[in-house]
């Protein structure tokens, strides 16, 4: 993971420091109401690792290395279904290794499986309400027999698959191929990265005049959005947003987080020494997102967990909120930025994305049923309930506070 380091002018540094102090003062206010733990789902094993999750109005779907793919009733935490792949699929591996961050409007998502939770051999379309596997497709072939890491994303009814073995889009309803990646030349090495709506490919082609290039493709159609000649290989360490496209790119000359325009160039974000991530210290979380013209994203600052807000039109850092994990708003929730504080007594807070000002929403319990999450996903439900999904089994599985 590359470390993003940019030099800020003195004025920007002073403004950033003021924003941090203001956010901390706001967060010091104590919430007038408190949530209690309603139920808990234990982790299936201490070495369990969260792969991903989906949340609907009625259920939570959780994928993990030791728990497989399971759904739970939000009312009481009772298990609703457990997907059991076919005997043929079992030979290829039944451990979830990748999961689309979202569901389609039809309630369908994609999950990749393999033998070890790190590399993937096949992909499936899964109906969230029932756990039924609607279709499946291999991610290995005679030409590419070895399992590889993979990621999958949705854009409408098209799911993209981003892997060393397969790069393209499939129909979420049937699994039929919609588009597939074609290399620029016959002698190319390509590296791919994805997010909702966009796929980036950095390649090196011996038989082309332009040896190095970075190209963006539309995830739904496979159409080339832009292609930028490069002097050397570019490594994309994080994609923080698909629209506008915001990516952390490492090159031989510099590390930078950029808002990329239609030509592949763009404005740098003033990240300073902070290291931005797309989720709360785990690839299973996708809490970074755009609110209006502000990118709100988890970050690490000198070993501390923080949340940063950036104006994507100017690149300026607007504010930093110290010691908090960013939450994902549940379907049907408003555009409020929610987070949970991780120092002192934990509490749910709401953050104004433009100013970084925060206000307490509800306290979370201490002692029995206390808050445990430092890495993983936090959902805030429309009714004010808070779901805690820990990334590691050692910190527990799932807890609902309401």
Short mmCIF file of C-alpha atoms in Angstrom, two decimals:
data_model
loop_
_atom_site.label_atom_id
_atom_site.label_comp_id
_atom_site.label_asym_id
_atom_site.label_seq_id
_atom_site.Cartn_x
_atom_site.Cartn_y
_atom_site.Cartn_z
CA UNK A 1 0.00 0.00 0.00
CA UNK A 2 1.59 3.26 -1.07
CA UNK A 3 1.93 6.12 1.36
CA UNK A 4 0.60 9.40 0.06
CA UNK A 5 2.82 12.33 1.04
CA UNK A 6 2.31 15.83 -0.33
CA UNK A 7 3.75 19.15 0.84
CA UNK A 8 1.12 21.66 1.96
CA UNK A 9 1.59 25.41 2.11
CA UNK A 10 1.59 26.91 5.58
CA UNK A 11 -1.88 28.43 5.22
CA UNK A 12 -3.47 25.12 4.30
CA UNK A 13 -1.76 23.42 7.23
CA UNK A 14 -3.13 26.03 9.62
CA UNK A 15 -6.65 25.70 8.23
CA UNK A 16 -6.43 21.91 8.53
CA UNK A 17 -5.27 22.15 12.14
CA UNK A 18 -8.18 24.43 12.99
CA UNK A 19 -10.62 21.99 11.43
CA UNK A 20 -9.23 19.14 13.51
CA UNK A 21 -9.59 21.11 16.73
CA UNK A 22 -13.13 22.16 15.86
CA UNK A 23 -14.20 18.61 15.06
CA UNK A 24 -12.79 17.33 18.33
CA UNK A 25 -14.54 20.03 20.34
CA UNK A 26 -17.87 19.19 18.72
CA UNK A 27 -17.42 15.46 19.36
CA UNK A 28 -16.77 16.10 23.06
CA UNK A 29 -20.47 16.89 23.53
CA UNK A 30 -22.31 13.96 25.11
CA UNK A 31 -25.38 12.47 23.43
CA UNK A 32 -28.65 12.79 25.32
CA UNK A 33 -29.84 9.27 24.39
CA UNK A 34 -28.12 5.90 24.51
CA UNK A 35 -28.34 2.73 22.43
CA UNK A 36 -28.22 -0.77 23.90
CA UNK A 37 -27.07 -4.00 22.37
CA UNK A 38 -30.16 -5.72 20.96
CA UNK A 39 -28.48 -8.90 19.74
CA UNK A 40 -25.13 -10.37 18.82
CA UNK A 41 -24.01 -12.96 16.26
CA UNK A 42 -20.74 -14.55 17.40
CA UNK A 43 -17.93 -14.89 14.90
CA UNK A 44 -17.77 -18.45 13.51
CA UNK A 45 -14.08 -18.70 14.49
CA UNK A 46 -11.32 -16.55 15.94
CA UNK A 47 -9.51 -16.58 12.59
CA UNK A 48 -12.62 -15.59 10.63
CA UNK A 49 -12.11 -12.69 8.18
CA UNK A 50 -14.91 -10.52 6.81
CA UNK A 51 -15.17 -10.61 3.00
CA UNK A 52 -18.12 -8.26 2.55
CA UNK A 53 -21.76 -7.57 3.39
CA UNK A 54 -25.12 -6.41 2.06
CA UNK A 55 -27.84 -4.68 4.03
CA UNK A 56 -31.52 -4.43 3.06
CA UNK A 57 -34.51 -3.22 5.05
CA UNK A 58 -35.10 -6.68 6.50
CA UNK A 59 -31.82 -8.59 6.53
CA UNK A 60 -28.05 -8.53 6.71
CA UNK A 61 -26.00 -10.74 4.40
CA UNK A 62 -22.49 -11.45 5.63
CA UNK A 63 -19.69 -13.23 3.77
CA UNK A 64 -16.56 -14.40 5.58
CA UNK A 65 -13.73 -16.89 5.34
CA UNK A 66 -15.04 -19.25 8.03
CA UNK A 67 -18.74 -18.44 8.05
CA UNK A 68 -19.46 -18.70 4.34
CA UNK A 69 -22.40 -16.72 2.97
CA UNK A 70 -25.26 -16.28 5.45
CA UNK A 71 -28.24 -13.97 5.98
CA UNK A 72 -29.63 -12.77 9.31
CA UNK A 73 -32.97 -11.26 10.32
CA UNK A 74 -32.47 -7.69 11.53
CA UNK A 75 -35.29 -8.11 14.04
CA UNK A 76 -33.56 -10.67 16.26
CA UNK A 77 -30.32 -11.73 14.52
CA UNK A 78 -31.72 -15.15 13.65
CA UNK A 79 -30.21 -16.90 10.65
CA UNK A 80 -32.48 -16.84 7.60
CA UNK A 81 -30.41 -18.78 5.09
CA UNK A 82 -26.99 -20.26 4.45
CA UNK A 83 -25.92 -20.65 0.83
CA UNK A 84 -24.66 -24.15 0.07
CA UNK A 85 -22.93 -24.37 -3.32
CA UNK A 86 -23.45 -27.45 -5.50
CA UNK A 87 -21.16 -30.46 -5.33
CA UNK A 88 -19.49 -29.35 -8.56
CA UNK A 89 -18.84 -25.89 -7.13
CA UNK A 90 -17.55 -27.41 -3.92
CA UNK A 91 -14.68 -28.95 -5.86
CA UNK A 92 -13.66 -25.47 -6.96
CA UNK A 93 -13.91 -24.03 -3.46
CA UNK A 94 -16.72 -22.69 -1.28
CA UNK A 95 -14.93 -19.94 0.67
CA UNK A 96 -16.10 -16.40 -0.19
CA UNK A 97 -13.18 -14.35 -1.50
CA UNK A 98 -14.89 -11.28 -3.03
CA UNK A 99 -18.32 -9.64 -2.83
CA UNK A 100 -19.95 -6.74 -4.65
CA UNK A 101 -20.29 -3.78 -2.25
CA UNK A 102 -23.89 -3.21 -3.34
CA UNK A 103 -26.99 -5.00 -4.64
CA UNK A 104 -28.78 -4.32 -7.90
CA UNK A 105 -32.28 -2.82 -7.93
CA UNK A 106 -33.48 -6.42 -8.39
CA UNK A 107 -31.85 -7.44 -5.10
CA UNK A 108 -29.05 -9.43 -6.77
CA UNK A 109 -25.35 -9.24 -5.94
CA UNK A 110 -22.19 -11.07 -6.96
CA UNK A 111 -19.96 -13.22 -4.78
CA UNK A 112 -16.72 -14.93 -5.78
CA UNK A 113 -15.58 -18.17 -4.16
CA UNK A 114 -12.33 -20.09 -3.90
CA UNK A 115 -10.51 -22.51 -1.67
CA UNK A 116 -8.69 -20.16 0.68
CA UNK A 117 -10.58 -16.84 0.96
CA UNK A 118 -7.79 -14.95 -0.81
CA UNK A 119 -7.90 -16.28 -4.37
CA UNK A 120 -11.02 -16.98 -6.43
CA UNK A 121 -12.03 -19.73 -8.84
CA UNK A 122 -15.67 -18.91 -9.67
CA UNK A 123 -18.26 -16.15 -9.50
CA UNK A 124 -21.98 -16.38 -8.72
CA UNK A 125 -25.03 -14.18 -8.92
CA UNK A 126 -26.93 -14.42 -5.61
CA UNK A 127 -30.44 -13.25 -4.74
CA UNK A 128 -30.13 -11.56 -1.37
CA UNK A 129 -33.66 -12.34 -0.17
CA UNK A 130 -33.25 -16.11 -0.47
CA UNK A 131 -29.55 -16.90 -0.92
CA UNK A 132 -30.34 -18.68 -4.18
CA UNK A 133 -27.43 -18.91 -6.63
CA UNK A 134 -28.93 -17.78 -9.96
CA UNK A 135 -25.90 -18.50 -12.13
CA UNK A 136 -22.19 -19.17 -11.88
CA UNK A 137 -19.13 -18.79 -14.10
CA UNK A 138 -15.51 -19.94 -13.79
CA UNK A 139 -12.71 -17.47 -13.10
CA UNK A 140 -10.04 -19.96 -14.16
CA UNK A 141 -9.46 -21.58 -17.54
CA UNK A 142 -7.05 -23.80 -19.42
CA UNK A 143 -5.03 -20.70 -20.27
CA UNK A 144 -5.23 -19.33 -16.71
CA UNK A 145 -5.57 -22.39 -14.43
CA UNK A 146 -4.31 -20.82 -11.21
CA UNK A 147 -6.76 -19.10 -8.85
CA UNK A 148 -6.16 -15.36 -8.48
CA UNK A 149 -7.37 -12.46 -6.38
CA UNK A 150 -10.55 -10.82 -7.67
CA UNK A 151 -12.97 -7.99 -7.03
CA UNK A 152 -16.51 -7.46 -8.29
CA UNK A 153 -18.72 -4.37 -8.58
CA UNK A 154 -22.21 -3.48 -9.83
CA UNK A 155 -23.42 -0.79 -12.17
CA UNK A 156 -27.09 -1.26 -12.96
CA UNK A 157 -27.65 -4.78 -14.27
CA UNK A 158 -23.98 -5.30 -15.16
CA UNK A 159 -21.44 -6.77 -12.76
CA UNK A 160 -17.76 -6.16 -13.42
CA UNK A 161 -15.16 -8.77 -12.55
CA UNK A 162 -11.66 -7.43 -11.95
CA UNK A 163 -9.06 -10.17 -11.77
CA UNK A 164 -5.75 -11.32 -13.23
CA UNK A 165 -7.66 -14.08 -15.02
CA UNK A 166 -10.79 -12.24 -16.13
CA UNK A 167 -11.64 -8.59 -16.73
CA UNK A 168 -15.06 -7.69 -18.08
CA UNK A 169 -18.75 -7.30 -17.40
CA UNK A 170 -21.57 -9.85 -17.09
CA UNK A 171 -25.35 -9.55 -16.92
CA UNK A 172 -26.32 -9.68 -13.23
CA UNK A 173 -29.52 -11.56 -14.11
CA UNK A 174 -28.04 -14.37 -16.24
CA UNK A 175 -24.26 -14.30 -15.99
CA UNK A 176 -23.98 -13.77 -19.76
CA UNK A 177 -20.93 -11.82 -20.82
CA UNK A 178 -21.62 -8.17 -21.70
CA UNK A 179 -18.09 -7.08 -22.48
CA UNK A 180 -14.52 -8.28 -22.15
CA UNK A 181 -11.18 -6.51 -21.98
CA UNK A 182 -9.02 -6.47 -25.10
CA UNK A 183 -5.32 -5.65 -24.78
CA UNK A 184 -3.79 -2.83 -26.82
CA UNK A 185 -1.27 -5.19 -28.38
CA UNK A 186 -0.15 -8.79 -28.63
CA UNK A 187 2.69 -8.51 -26.09
CA UNK A 188 1.24 -6.73 -23.08
CA UNK A 189 1.28 -7.04 -19.30
CA UNK A 190 -1.84 -5.50 -17.75
CA UNK A 191 -2.81 -4.63 -14.16
CA UNK A 192 -6.42 -3.83 -13.31
CA UNK A 193 -8.36 -2.11 -10.55
CA UNK A 194 -12.05 -1.37 -10.15
CA UNK A 195 -14.84 0.39 -8.33
CA UNK A 196 -18.55 0.95 -8.91
CA UNK A 197 -18.86 2.25 -12.47
CA UNK A 198 -15.22 2.33 -13.53
CA UNK A 199 -12.31 0.00 -14.28
CA UNK A 200 -8.69 1.20 -14.51
CA UNK A 201 -6.01 -0.71 -16.43
CA UNK A 202 -2.30 0.07 -16.34
CA UNK A 203 -0.37 -1.81 -19.02
CA UNK A 204 3.02 -2.25 -20.70
CA UNK A 205 3.01 -3.31 -24.36
CA UNK A 206 6.23 -4.23 -26.16
CA UNK A 207 4.66 -4.00 -29.61
CA UNK A 208 3.22 -0.49 -29.24
CA UNK A 209 4.92 2.87 -29.70
CA UNK A 210 3.41 4.00 -26.42
CA UNK A 211 4.79 1.32 -24.12
CA UNK A 212 3.01 2.38 -20.92
CA UNK A 213 -0.59 3.56 -20.62
CA UNK A 214 -3.27 4.05 -17.99
CA UNK A 215 -6.82 3.57 -19.30
CA UNK A 216 -10.26 4.03 -17.75
CA UNK A 217 -13.22 1.95 -18.93
CA UNK A 218 -16.94 2.28 -18.29
CA UNK A 219 -17.85 -0.64 -16.03
CA UNK A 220 -21.30 -1.08 -17.57
CA UNK A 221 -20.36 -1.07 -21.26
CA UNK A 222 -16.60 -1.59 -21.40
CA UNK A 223 -16.32 1.62 -23.42
CA UNK A 224 -12.96 3.39 -23.15
CA UNK A 225 -13.43 6.66 -21.25
CA UNK A 226 -9.86 7.88 -21.60
CA UNK A 227 -6.34 6.63 -22.19
CA UNK A 228 -3.27 8.41 -20.87
CA UNK A 229 0.30 7.68 -22.11
CA UNK A 230 2.73 7.07 -19.23
CA UNK A 231 6.51 7.14 -18.90
CA UNK A 232 6.50 4.17 -16.53
CA UNK A 233 4.11 1.82 -14.76
CA UNK A 234 1.44 3.40 -12.55
CA UNK A 235 0.16 1.48 -9.51
CA UNK A 236 -3.31 2.32 -8.25
CA UNK A 237 -3.32 1.71 -4.49
CA UNK A 238 -6.92 2.81 -3.78
CA UNK A 239 -9.94 3.98 -5.72
CA UNK A 240 -11.96 6.19 -3.40
CA UNK A 241 -14.82 7.11 -5.74
CA UNK A 242 -16.06 6.10 -9.16
CA UNK A 243 -17.97 9.32 -9.94
CA UNK A 244 -16.05 11.55 -9.95
CA UNK A 245 -13.11 9.17 -10.28
CA UNK A 246 -10.77 9.66 -7.32
CA UNK A 247 -7.74 7.38 -7.12
CA UNK A 248 -4.48 7.09 -5.22
CA UNK A 249 -1.82 6.52 -7.88
CA UNK A 250 1.81 5.58 -7.28
CA UNK A 251 4.40 6.29 -9.98
CA UNK A 252 8.20 6.34 -10.08
CA UNK A 253 8.08 10.11 -9.58
CA UNK A 254 5.42 10.61 -6.93
CA UNK A 255 2.47 9.36 -4.93
CA UNK A 256 -0.71 11.39 -5.29
CA UNK A 257 -4.45 11.17 -4.80
CA UNK A 258 -6.14 12.75 -7.81
CA UNK A 259 -9.60 13.61 -9.00
CA UNK A 260 -9.25 12.34 -12.58
CA UNK A 261 -11.06 14.14 -15.39
CA UNK A 262 -12.11 12.90 -18.85
CA UNK A 263 -8.52 13.04 -20.10
CA UNK A 264 -7.00 11.08 -17.23
CA UNK A 265 -5.32 14.10 -15.69
CA UNK A 266 -6.71 15.97 -12.77
CA UNK A 267 -6.40 17.85 -9.55
CA UNK A 268 -4.42 16.56 -6.58
CA UNK A 269 -6.05 16.28 -3.20
CA UNK A 270 -4.13 17.99 -0.40
CA UNK A 271 -3.76 14.86 1.70
CA UNK A 272 -0.61 15.92 3.54
CA UNK A 273 0.86 12.98 5.45
CA UNK A 274 -2.48 11.18 5.78
CA UNK A 275 -2.90 7.78 4.11
CA UNK A 276 -6.37 7.53 2.60
CA UNK A 277 -8.23 4.23 2.40
CA UNK A 278 -11.53 3.25 0.83
CA UNK A 279 -12.71 1.54 4.03
CA UNK A 280 -12.10 1.12 7.75
CA UNK A 281 -8.79 -0.77 7.68
CA UNK A 282 -10.20 -3.64 5.59
CA UNK A 283 -10.99 -4.30 1.92
CA UNK A 284 -14.41 -5.59 3.04
CA UNK A 285 -15.53 -2.05 3.92
CA UNK A 286 -16.47 0.59 1.32
CA UNK A 287 -17.42 3.57 3.45
CA UNK A 288 -15.55 6.28 1.47
CA UNK A 289 -18.03 8.19 -0.65
CA UNK A 290 -18.98 11.52 -2.21
CA UNK A 291 -21.45 13.83 -0.44
CA UNK A 292 -22.23 16.65 -2.86
CA UNK A 293 -18.78 17.92 -3.85
CA UNK A 294 -17.06 16.55 -0.73
CA UNK A 295 -15.17 13.26 -0.56
CA UNK A 296 -15.45 11.79 2.94
CA UNK A 297 -12.97 9.00 3.52
CA UNK A 298 -11.28 6.97 6.25
CA UNK A 299 -7.61 7.74 6.71
CA UNK A 300 -4.62 7.03 8.89
CA UNK A 301 -2.69 9.96 10.37
CA UNK A 302 0.49 9.14 12.29
CA UNK A 303 -1.01 5.81 13.35
CA UNK A 304 -4.36 7.32 14.37
CA UNK A 305 -7.69 6.47 12.75
CA UNK A 306 -9.25 9.63 11.33
CA UNK A 307 -11.88 10.75 8.81
CA UNK A 308 -10.97 13.37 6.21
CA UNK A 309 -13.17 15.62 4.09
CA UNK A 310 -11.92 16.98 0.74
CA UNK A 311 -13.45 19.40 -1.75
CA UNK A 312 -13.14 17.47 -5.05
CA UNK A 313 -13.56 20.67 -7.09
CA UNK A 314 -10.54 22.41 -5.53
CA UNK A 315 -8.56 19.55 -3.96
CA UNK A 316 -8.51 21.30 -0.59
CA UNK A 317 -8.78 19.37 2.63
CA UNK A 318 -11.76 20.87 4.42
CA UNK A 319 -11.53 19.10 7.77
CA UNK A 320 -10.23 16.11 9.72
CA UNK A 321 -12.14 14.27 12.43
CA UNK A 322 -9.88 12.45 14.85
CA UNK A 323 -10.45 9.01 16.42
CA UNK A 324 -13.57 7.85 14.58
CA UNK A 325 -14.66 5.13 12.15
CA UNK A 326 -16.81 6.10 9.17
CA UNK A 327 -20.25 4.49 8.83
CA UNK A 328 -22.13 3.37 5.72
CA UNK A 329 -25.64 4.78 5.43
CA UNK A 330 -28.22 2.03 5.00
CA UNK A 331 -30.54 1.93 1.98
CA UNK A 332 -33.29 4.48 2.54
CA UNK A 333 -31.19 6.64 4.87
CA UNK A 334 -30.52 10.32 4.16
CA UNK A 335 -27.17 11.76 3.08
CA UNK A 336 -25.99 12.49 6.61
CA UNK A 337 -22.39 11.48 7.30
CA UNK A 338 -22.34 9.17 10.32
CA UNK A 339 -19.36 7.93 12.32
CA UNK A 340 -18.60 6.27 15.64
CA UNK A 341 -16.00 7.76 17.95
CA UNK A 342 -13.21 5.42 19.10
CA UNK A 343 -11.77 7.38 22.02
CA UNK A 344 -13.45 7.86 25.37
CA UNK A 345 -17.03 6.66 25.59
CA UNK A 346 -18.09 5.55 22.10
CA UNK A 347 -20.96 7.39 20.51
CA UNK A 348 -22.66 7.74 17.17
CA UNK A 349 -22.11 11.20 15.70
CA UNK A 350 -23.34 13.05 12.59
CA UNK A 351 -20.80 15.13 10.65
CA UNK A 352 -21.58 18.04 8.34
CA UNK A 353 -19.63 17.11 5.17
CA UNK A 354 -18.99 20.76 4.27
CA UNK A 355 -17.62 21.98 7.60
CA UNK A 356 -16.67 18.87 9.57
CA UNK A 357 -18.82 20.07 12.49
CA UNK A 358 -20.18 17.09 14.38
CA UNK A 359 -23.08 16.55 16.73
CA UNK A 360 -23.79 13.61 19.01
CA UNK A 361 -26.65 11.34 17.98
CA UNK A 362 -26.57 8.52 20.53
CA UNK A 363 -24.24 6.97 23.06
CA UNK A 364 -23.05 3.39 22.66
CA UNK A 365 -22.68 1.00 25.62
CA UNK A 366 -19.63 0.48 27.78
CA UNK A 367 -18.91 -2.69 29.76
CA UNK A 368 -21.00 -5.69 28.68
CA UNK A 369 -21.92 -5.34 25.01
CA UNK A 370 -19.39 -2.55 24.54
CA UNK A 371 -18.24 -1.24 21.18
CA UNK A 372 -15.39 -3.32 19.70
CA UNK A 373 -14.90 -2.22 16.10
CA UNK A 374 -11.62 -0.76 14.91
CA UNK A 375 -11.67 -2.37 11.48
CA UNK A 376 -14.78 -3.46 9.61
CA UNK A 377 -18.12 -1.98 8.57
CA UNK A 378 -20.61 0.16 10.46
CA UNK A 379 -24.15 0.55 9.13
CA UNK A 380 -26.57 3.18 10.40
CA UNK A 381 -30.17 2.13 9.79
CA UNK A 382 -32.97 4.58 8.96
CA UNK A 383 -34.52 3.91 12.42
CA UNK A 384 -31.29 4.98 14.13
CA UNK A 385 -29.97 1.50 14.89
CA UNK A 386 -26.27 0.81 14.46
CA UNK A 387 -24.84 -2.44 13.07
CA UNK A 388 -21.23 -3.33 13.90
CA UNK A 389 -19.51 -5.86 11.61
CA UNK A 390 -16.01 -6.65 12.77
CA UNK A 391 -13.41 -7.53 10.15
CA UNK A 392 -11.69 -10.09 12.40
CA UNK A 393 -13.21 -12.91 14.39
CA UNK A 394 -11.11 -12.05 17.43
CA UNK A 395 -13.22 -8.89 17.88
CA UNK A 396 -16.54 -10.69 17.52
CA UNK A 397 -18.99 -11.08 14.66
CA UNK A 398 -22.03 -8.78 14.37
CA UNK A 399 -23.77 -6.60 16.94
CA UNK A 400 -26.91 -4.50 16.62
CA UNK A 401 -27.41 -1.50 18.90
CA UNK A 402 -30.77 0.25 19.06
#
